[in-house]
mmCIF file of C-alpha atoms in Angstrom:
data_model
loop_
_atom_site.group_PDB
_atom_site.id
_atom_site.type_symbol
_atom_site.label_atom_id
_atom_site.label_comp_id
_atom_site.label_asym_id
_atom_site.label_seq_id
_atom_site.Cartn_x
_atom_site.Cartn_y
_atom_site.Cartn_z
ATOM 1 C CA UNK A 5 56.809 16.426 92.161
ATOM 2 C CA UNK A 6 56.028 15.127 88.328
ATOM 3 C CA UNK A 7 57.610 18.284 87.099
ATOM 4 C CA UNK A 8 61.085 16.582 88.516
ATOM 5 C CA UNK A 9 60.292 13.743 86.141
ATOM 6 C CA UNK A 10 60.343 16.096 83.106
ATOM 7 C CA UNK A 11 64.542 16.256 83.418
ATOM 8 C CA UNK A 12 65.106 13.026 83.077
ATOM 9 C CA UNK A 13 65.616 11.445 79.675
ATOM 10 C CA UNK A 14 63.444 8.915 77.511
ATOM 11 C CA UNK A 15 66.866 6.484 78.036
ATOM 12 C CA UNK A 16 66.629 6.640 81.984
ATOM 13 C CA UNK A 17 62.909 6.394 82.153
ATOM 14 C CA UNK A 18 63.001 2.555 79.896
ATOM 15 C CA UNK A 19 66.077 1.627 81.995
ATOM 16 C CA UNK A 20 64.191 2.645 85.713
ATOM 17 C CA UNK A 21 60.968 0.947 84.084
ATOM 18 C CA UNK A 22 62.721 -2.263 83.096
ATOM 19 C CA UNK A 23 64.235 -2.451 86.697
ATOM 20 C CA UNK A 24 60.574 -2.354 88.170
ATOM 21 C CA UNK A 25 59.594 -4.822 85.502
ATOM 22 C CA UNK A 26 62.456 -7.507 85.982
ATOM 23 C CA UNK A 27 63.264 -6.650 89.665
ATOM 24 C CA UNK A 28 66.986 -6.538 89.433
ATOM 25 C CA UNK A 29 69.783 -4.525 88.109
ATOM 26 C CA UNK A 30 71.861 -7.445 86.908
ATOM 27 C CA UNK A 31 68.947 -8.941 84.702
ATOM 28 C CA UNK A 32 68.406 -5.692 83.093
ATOM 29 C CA UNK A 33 72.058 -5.118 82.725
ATOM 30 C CA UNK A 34 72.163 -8.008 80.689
ATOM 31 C CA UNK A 35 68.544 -7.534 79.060
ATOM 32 C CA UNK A 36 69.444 -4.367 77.398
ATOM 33 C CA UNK A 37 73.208 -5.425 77.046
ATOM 34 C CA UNK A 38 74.658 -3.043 79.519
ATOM 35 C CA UNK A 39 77.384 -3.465 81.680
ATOM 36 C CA UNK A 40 76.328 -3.577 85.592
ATOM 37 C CA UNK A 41 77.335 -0.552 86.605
ATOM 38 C CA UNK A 42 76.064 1.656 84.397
ATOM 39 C CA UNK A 43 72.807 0.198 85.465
ATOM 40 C CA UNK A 44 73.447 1.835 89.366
ATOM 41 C CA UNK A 45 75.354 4.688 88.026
ATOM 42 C CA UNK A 46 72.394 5.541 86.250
ATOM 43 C CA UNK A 47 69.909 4.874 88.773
ATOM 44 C CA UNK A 48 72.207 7.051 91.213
ATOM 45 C CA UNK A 49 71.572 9.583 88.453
ATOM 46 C CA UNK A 50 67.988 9.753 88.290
ATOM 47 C CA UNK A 51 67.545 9.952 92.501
ATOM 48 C CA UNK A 52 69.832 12.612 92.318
ATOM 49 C CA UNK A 53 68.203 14.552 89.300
ATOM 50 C CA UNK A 54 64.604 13.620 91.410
ATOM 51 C CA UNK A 55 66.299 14.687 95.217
ATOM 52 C CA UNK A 56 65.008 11.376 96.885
ATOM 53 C CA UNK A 57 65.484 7.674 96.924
ATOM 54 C CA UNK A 58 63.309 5.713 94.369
ATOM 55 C CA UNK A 59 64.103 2.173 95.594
ATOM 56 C CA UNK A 60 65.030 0.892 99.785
ATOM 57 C CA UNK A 61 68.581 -0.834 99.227
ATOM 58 C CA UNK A 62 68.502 -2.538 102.483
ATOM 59 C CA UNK A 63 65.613 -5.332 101.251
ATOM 60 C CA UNK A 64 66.091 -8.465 99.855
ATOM 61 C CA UNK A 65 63.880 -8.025 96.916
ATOM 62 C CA UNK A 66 63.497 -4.408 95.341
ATOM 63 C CA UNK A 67 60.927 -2.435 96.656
ATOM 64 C CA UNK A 68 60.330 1.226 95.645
ATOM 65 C CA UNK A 69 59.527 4.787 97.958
ATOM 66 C CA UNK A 70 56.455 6.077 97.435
ATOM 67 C CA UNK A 71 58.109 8.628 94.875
ATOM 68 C CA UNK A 72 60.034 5.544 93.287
ATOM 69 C CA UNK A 73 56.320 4.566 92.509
ATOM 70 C CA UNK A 74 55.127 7.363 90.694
ATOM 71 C CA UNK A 75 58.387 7.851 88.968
ATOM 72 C CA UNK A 76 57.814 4.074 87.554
ATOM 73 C CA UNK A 77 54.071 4.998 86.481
ATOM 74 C CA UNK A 78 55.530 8.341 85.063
ATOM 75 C CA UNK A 79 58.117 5.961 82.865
ATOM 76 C CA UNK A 80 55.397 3.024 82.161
ATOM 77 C CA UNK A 81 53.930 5.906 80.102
ATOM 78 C CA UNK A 82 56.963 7.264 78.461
ATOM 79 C CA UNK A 83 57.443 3.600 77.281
ATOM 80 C CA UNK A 84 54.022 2.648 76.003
ATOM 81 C CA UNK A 85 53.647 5.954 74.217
ATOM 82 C CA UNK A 86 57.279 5.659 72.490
ATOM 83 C CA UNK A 87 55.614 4.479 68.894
ATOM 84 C CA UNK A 88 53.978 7.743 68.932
ATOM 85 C CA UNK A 89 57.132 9.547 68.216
ATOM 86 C CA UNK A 90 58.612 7.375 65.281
ATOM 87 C CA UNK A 91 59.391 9.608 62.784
ATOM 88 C CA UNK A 92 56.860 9.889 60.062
ATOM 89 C CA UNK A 93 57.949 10.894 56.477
ATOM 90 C CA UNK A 94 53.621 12.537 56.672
ATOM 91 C CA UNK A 95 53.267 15.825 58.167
ATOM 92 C CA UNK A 96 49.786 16.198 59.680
ATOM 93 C CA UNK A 97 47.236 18.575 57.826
ATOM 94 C CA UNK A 98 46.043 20.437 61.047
ATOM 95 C CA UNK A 99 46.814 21.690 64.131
ATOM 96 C CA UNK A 100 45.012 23.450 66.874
ATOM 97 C CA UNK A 101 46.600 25.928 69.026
ATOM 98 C CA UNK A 102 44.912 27.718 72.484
ATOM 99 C CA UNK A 103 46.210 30.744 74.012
ATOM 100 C CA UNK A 104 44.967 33.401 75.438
ATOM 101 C CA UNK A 105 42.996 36.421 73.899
ATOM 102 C CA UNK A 106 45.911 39.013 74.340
ATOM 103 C CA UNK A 107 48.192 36.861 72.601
ATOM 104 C CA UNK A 108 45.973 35.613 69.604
ATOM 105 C CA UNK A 109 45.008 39.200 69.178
ATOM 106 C CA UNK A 110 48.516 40.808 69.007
ATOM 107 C CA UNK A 111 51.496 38.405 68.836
ATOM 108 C CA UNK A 112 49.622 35.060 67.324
ATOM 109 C CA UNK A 113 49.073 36.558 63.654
ATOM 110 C CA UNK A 114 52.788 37.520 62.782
ATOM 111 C CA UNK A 115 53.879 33.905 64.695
ATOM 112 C CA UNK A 116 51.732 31.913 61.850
ATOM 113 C CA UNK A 117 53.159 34.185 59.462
ATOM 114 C CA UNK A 118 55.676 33.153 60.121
ATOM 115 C CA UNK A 119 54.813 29.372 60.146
ATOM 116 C CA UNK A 120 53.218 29.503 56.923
ATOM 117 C CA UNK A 121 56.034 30.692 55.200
ATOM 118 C CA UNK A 122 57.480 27.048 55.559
ATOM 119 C CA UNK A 123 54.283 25.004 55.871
ATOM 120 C CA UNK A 124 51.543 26.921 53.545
ATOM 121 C CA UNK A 125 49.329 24.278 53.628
ATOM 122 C CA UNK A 126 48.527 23.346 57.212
ATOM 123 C CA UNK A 127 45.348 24.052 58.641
ATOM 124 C CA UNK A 128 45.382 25.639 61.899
ATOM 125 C CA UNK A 129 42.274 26.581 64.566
ATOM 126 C CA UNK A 130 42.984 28.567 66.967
ATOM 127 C CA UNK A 131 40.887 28.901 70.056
ATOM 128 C CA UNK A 132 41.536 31.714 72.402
ATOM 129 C CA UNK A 133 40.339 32.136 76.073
ATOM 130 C CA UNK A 134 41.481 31.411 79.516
ATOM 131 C CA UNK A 135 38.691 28.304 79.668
ATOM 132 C CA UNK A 136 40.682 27.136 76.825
ATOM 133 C CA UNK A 137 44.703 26.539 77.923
ATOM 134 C CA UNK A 138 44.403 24.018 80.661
ATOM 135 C CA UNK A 139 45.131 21.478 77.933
ATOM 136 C CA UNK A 140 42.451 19.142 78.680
ATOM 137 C CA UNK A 141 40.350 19.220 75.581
ATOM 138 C CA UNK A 142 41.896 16.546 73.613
ATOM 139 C CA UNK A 143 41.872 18.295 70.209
ATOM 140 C CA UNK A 144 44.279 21.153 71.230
ATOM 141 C CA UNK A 145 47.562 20.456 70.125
ATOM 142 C CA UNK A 146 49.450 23.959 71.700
ATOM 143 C CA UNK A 147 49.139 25.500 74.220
ATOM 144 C CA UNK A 148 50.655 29.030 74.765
ATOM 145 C CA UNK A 149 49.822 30.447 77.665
ATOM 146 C CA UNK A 150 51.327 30.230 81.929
ATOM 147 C CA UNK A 151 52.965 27.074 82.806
ATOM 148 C CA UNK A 152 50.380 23.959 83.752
ATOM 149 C CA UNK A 153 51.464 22.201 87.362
ATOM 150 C CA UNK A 154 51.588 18.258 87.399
ATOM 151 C CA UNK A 155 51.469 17.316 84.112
ATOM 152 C CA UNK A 156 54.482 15.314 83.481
ATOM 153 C CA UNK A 157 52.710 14.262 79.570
ATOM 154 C CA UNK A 158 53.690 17.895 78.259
ATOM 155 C CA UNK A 159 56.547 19.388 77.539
ATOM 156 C CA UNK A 160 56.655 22.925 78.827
ATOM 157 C CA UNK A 161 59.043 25.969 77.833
ATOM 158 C CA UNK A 162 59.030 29.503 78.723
ATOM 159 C CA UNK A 163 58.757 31.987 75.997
ATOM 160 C CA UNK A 164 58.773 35.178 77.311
ATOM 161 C CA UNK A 165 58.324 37.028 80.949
ATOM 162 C CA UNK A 166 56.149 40.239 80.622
ATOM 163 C CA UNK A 167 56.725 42.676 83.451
ATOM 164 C CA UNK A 168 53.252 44.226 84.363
ATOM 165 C CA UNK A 169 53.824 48.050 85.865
ATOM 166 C CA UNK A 170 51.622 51.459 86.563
ATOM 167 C CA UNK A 171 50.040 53.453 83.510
ATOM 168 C CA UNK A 172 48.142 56.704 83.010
ATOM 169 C CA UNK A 173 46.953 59.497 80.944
ATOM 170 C CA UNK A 174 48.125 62.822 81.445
ATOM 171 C CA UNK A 175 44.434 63.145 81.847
ATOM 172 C CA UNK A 176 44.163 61.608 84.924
ATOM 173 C CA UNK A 177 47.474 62.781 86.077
ATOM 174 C CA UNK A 178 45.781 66.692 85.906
ATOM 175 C CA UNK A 179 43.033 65.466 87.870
ATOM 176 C CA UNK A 180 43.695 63.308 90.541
ATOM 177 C CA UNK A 181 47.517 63.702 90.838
ATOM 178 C CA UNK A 182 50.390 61.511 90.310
ATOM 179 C CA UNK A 183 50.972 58.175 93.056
ATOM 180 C CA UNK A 184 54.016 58.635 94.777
ATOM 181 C CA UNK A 185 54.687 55.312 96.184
ATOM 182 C CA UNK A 186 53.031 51.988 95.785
ATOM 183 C CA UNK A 187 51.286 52.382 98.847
ATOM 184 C CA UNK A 188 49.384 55.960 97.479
ATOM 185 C CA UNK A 189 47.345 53.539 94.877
ATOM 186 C CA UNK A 190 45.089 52.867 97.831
ATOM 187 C CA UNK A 191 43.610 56.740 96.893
ATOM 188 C CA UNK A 192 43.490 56.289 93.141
ATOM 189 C CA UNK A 193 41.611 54.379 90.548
ATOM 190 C CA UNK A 194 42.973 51.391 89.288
ATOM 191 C CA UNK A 195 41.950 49.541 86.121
ATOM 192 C CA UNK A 196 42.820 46.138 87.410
ATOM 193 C CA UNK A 197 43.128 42.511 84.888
ATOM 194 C CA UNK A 198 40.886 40.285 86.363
ATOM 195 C CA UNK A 199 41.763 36.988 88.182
ATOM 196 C CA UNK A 200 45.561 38.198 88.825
ATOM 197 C CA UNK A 201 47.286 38.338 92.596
ATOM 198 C CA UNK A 202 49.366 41.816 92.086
ATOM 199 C CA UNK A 203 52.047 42.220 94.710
ATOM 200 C CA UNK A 204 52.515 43.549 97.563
ATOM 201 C CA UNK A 205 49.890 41.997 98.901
ATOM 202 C CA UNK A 206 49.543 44.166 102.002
ATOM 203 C CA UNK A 207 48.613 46.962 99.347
ATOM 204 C CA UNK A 208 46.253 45.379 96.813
ATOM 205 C CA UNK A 209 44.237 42.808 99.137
ATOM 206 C CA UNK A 210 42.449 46.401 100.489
ATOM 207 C CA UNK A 211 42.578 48.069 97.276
ATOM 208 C CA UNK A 212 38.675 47.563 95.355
ATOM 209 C CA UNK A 213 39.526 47.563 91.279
ATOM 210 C CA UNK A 214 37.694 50.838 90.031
ATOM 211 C CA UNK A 215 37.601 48.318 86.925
ATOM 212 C CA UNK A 216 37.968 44.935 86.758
ATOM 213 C CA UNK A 217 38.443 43.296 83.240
ATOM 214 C CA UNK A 218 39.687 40.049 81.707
ATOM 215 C CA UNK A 219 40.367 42.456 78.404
ATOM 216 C CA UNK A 220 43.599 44.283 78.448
ATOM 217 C CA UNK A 221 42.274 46.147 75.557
ATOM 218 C CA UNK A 222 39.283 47.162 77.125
ATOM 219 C CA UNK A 223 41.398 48.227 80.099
ATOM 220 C CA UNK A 224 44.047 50.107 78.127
ATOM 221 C CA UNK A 225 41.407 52.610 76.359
ATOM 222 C CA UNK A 226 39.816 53.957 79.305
ATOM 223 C CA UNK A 227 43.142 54.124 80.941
ATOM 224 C CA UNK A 228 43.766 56.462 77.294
ATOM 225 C CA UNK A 229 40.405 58.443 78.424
ATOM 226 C CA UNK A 230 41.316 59.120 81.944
ATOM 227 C CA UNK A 231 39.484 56.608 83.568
ATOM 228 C CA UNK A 232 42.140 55.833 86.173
ATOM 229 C CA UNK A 233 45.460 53.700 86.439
ATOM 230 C CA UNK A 234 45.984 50.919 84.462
ATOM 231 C CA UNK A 235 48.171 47.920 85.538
ATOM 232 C CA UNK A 236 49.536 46.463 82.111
ATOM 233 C CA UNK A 237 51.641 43.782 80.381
ATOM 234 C CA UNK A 238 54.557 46.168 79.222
ATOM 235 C CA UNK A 239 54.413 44.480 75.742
ATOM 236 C CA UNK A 240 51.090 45.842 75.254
ATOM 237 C CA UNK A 241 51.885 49.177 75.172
ATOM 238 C CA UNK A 242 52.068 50.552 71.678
ATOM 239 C CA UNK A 243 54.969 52.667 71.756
ATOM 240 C CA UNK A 244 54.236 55.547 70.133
ATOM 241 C CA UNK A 245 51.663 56.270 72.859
ATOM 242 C CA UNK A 246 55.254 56.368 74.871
ATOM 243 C CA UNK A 247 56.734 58.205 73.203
ATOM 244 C CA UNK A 248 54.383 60.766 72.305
ATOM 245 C CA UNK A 249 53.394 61.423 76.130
ATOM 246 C CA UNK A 250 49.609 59.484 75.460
ATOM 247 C CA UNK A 251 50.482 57.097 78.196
ATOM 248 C CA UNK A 252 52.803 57.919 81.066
ATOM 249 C CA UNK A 253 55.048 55.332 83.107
ATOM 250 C CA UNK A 254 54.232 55.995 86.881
ATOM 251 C CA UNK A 255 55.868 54.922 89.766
ATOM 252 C CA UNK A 256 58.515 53.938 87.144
ATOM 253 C CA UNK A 257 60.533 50.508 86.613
ATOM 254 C CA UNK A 258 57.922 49.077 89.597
ATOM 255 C CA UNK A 259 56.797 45.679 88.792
ATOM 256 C CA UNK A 260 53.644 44.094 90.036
ATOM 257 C CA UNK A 261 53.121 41.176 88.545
ATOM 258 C CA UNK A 262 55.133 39.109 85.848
ATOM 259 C CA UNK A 263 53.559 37.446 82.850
ATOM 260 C CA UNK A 264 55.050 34.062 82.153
ATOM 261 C CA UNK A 265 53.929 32.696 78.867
ATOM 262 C CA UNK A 266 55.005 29.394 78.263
ATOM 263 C CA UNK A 267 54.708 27.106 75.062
ATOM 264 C CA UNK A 268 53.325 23.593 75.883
ATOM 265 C CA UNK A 269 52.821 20.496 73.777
ATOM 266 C CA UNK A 270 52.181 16.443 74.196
ATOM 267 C CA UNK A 271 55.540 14.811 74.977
ATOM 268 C CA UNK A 272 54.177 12.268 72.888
ATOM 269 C CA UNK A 273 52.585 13.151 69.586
ATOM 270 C CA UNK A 274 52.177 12.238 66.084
ATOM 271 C CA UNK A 275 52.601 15.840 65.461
ATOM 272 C CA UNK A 276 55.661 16.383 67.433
ATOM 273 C CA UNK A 277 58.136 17.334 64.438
ATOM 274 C CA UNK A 278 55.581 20.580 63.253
ATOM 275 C CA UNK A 279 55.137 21.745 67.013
ATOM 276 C CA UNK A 280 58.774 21.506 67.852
ATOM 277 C CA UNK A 281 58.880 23.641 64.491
ATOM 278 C CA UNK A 282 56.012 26.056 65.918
ATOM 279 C CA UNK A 283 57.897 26.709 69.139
ATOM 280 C CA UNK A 284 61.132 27.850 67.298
ATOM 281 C CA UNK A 285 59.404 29.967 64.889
ATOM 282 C CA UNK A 286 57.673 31.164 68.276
ATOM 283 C CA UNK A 287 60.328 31.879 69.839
ATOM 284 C CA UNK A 288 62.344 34.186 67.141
ATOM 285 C CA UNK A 289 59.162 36.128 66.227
ATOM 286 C CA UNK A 290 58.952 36.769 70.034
ATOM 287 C CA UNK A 291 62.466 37.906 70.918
ATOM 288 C CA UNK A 292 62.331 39.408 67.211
ATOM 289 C CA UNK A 293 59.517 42.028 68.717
ATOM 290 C CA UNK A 294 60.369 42.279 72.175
ATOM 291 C CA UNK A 295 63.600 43.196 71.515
ATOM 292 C CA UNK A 296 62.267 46.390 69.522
ATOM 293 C CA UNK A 297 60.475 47.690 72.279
ATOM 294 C CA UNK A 298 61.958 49.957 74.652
#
């Protein structure tokens, strides 16, 4: 439900909280100098933005819904956590980003490239790692990696969607033949990502991974030695191994699974101005390269 709370603004969240604080409309209307009805129309706004009610109208004294209440906790700490996003004329020196090993192997590097070409003297760590992108170690200021559920403190936006489909060597095509459908898989080895819930399920819950890895690299070479089939992010495929006939498309244009990398930072943050910055060179390097692959 908190992820509701992330469309409404910073203005709507100190208006709602000021109504739960003074306990009317009319002495916040004239509290923050507003005329009445722009009070309702905004709280009309927000319930609608939400789905539910946030206060019972049909009470003498205002009383909220059980969402009402965690919508005013969600904007008690948009309000106390406002001085954290005055703007500073003091960039920060550092910054520590977490991601995942695929992408601070292959796409990370050309993104701080990038970055550095505008701030050369920022310090960056990067830690990469599944343990590492659930954003609760305190010193991580990015996170890129899949979208995190209920938490309303960061601000989440997608980057890129990576279909993941069917690969193999001609190798392996020679010897054990070429799957038809989805449902021949069951009779082939597959080199499988580890911790991922491929679809259709009725197929891959009674399918055992020939390999399992958490290493798309890993997975990716002894799908190149005719291990078996490898189910891979379609970015990671170098393309001349395409287009040279090293790696062969099966079961063609089928996807499995889609990657959704997201970039996530603190809502609040005295380094909100350089990760704002981050995302956007982010997000250009990104469509930059993914829209050079076939």
């Amino acid at each position: 439900m908190t992820n509701k709370f992330d469309k409404i603004s910073i203005q709507k969240c100190i208006l709602f909280h000021h109504l739960v604080k003074e306990g009317s409309p009319a002495v916040v209307a004239r509290k923050l100098k507003l005329p009445s009805f722009k009070v309702h129309n905004d709280l009309n706004s927000v319930e609608k933005s939400i789905g539910e009610p946030l206060i019972y109208r049909n009470q003498n004294r205002l009383s909220l819904t059980e969402i009402g209440q965690n919508f005013a906790e969600f904007c008690r700490i948009v309000v106390e956590n406002l001085s954290l996003v005055e703007p500073s004329q003091q960039l920060p020196e550092e910054l520590t980003i977490a991601t995942t090993q695929g992408v601070a192997d292959i796409e990370l590097p050309g993104i701080l490239m990038d970055f550095y070409k505008e701030f050369p003297d920022i310090r960056v760590e990067v830690m990469s790692g599944n343990e590492y992108i659930d954003f609760t170690d305190p010193s991580v200021d990015v996170v890129i990696g899949p979208h995190l559920t209920n938490r309303s403190d960061l601000s989440q936006t997608l980057l890129y969607t990576d279909p993941m489909q069917f690969f193999s060597s001609p190798e392996y095509i020679e010897r054990y033949g070429a799957p038809k459908t989805i449902y021949e898989l069951r009779n082939h080895r597959l080199l499988m990502y580890k911790g991922l819930k491929f679809h259709p399920k009725e197929v891959f819950d009674t399918i055992e991974p020939f390999v399992s890895s958490n290493s798309v690299r890993n997975l990716y070479a002894l799908a190149l030695k005719g291990v078996g089939i490898c189910i891979l992010p379609r970015s990671r495929l170098p393309i001349e191994d395409l287009e040279k006939g090293r790696m062969i498309n099966i079961i063609e244009n089928f996807t499995s699974y889609e990657i959704k990398t997201s970039f996530i930072h603190r809502r609040f943050s005295t380094k909100r101005a350089l990760t704002d910055r981050l995302f956007e060179v982010a997000k250009n390097y990104l469509e930059r390269e993914f829209n050079g692959k076939p």
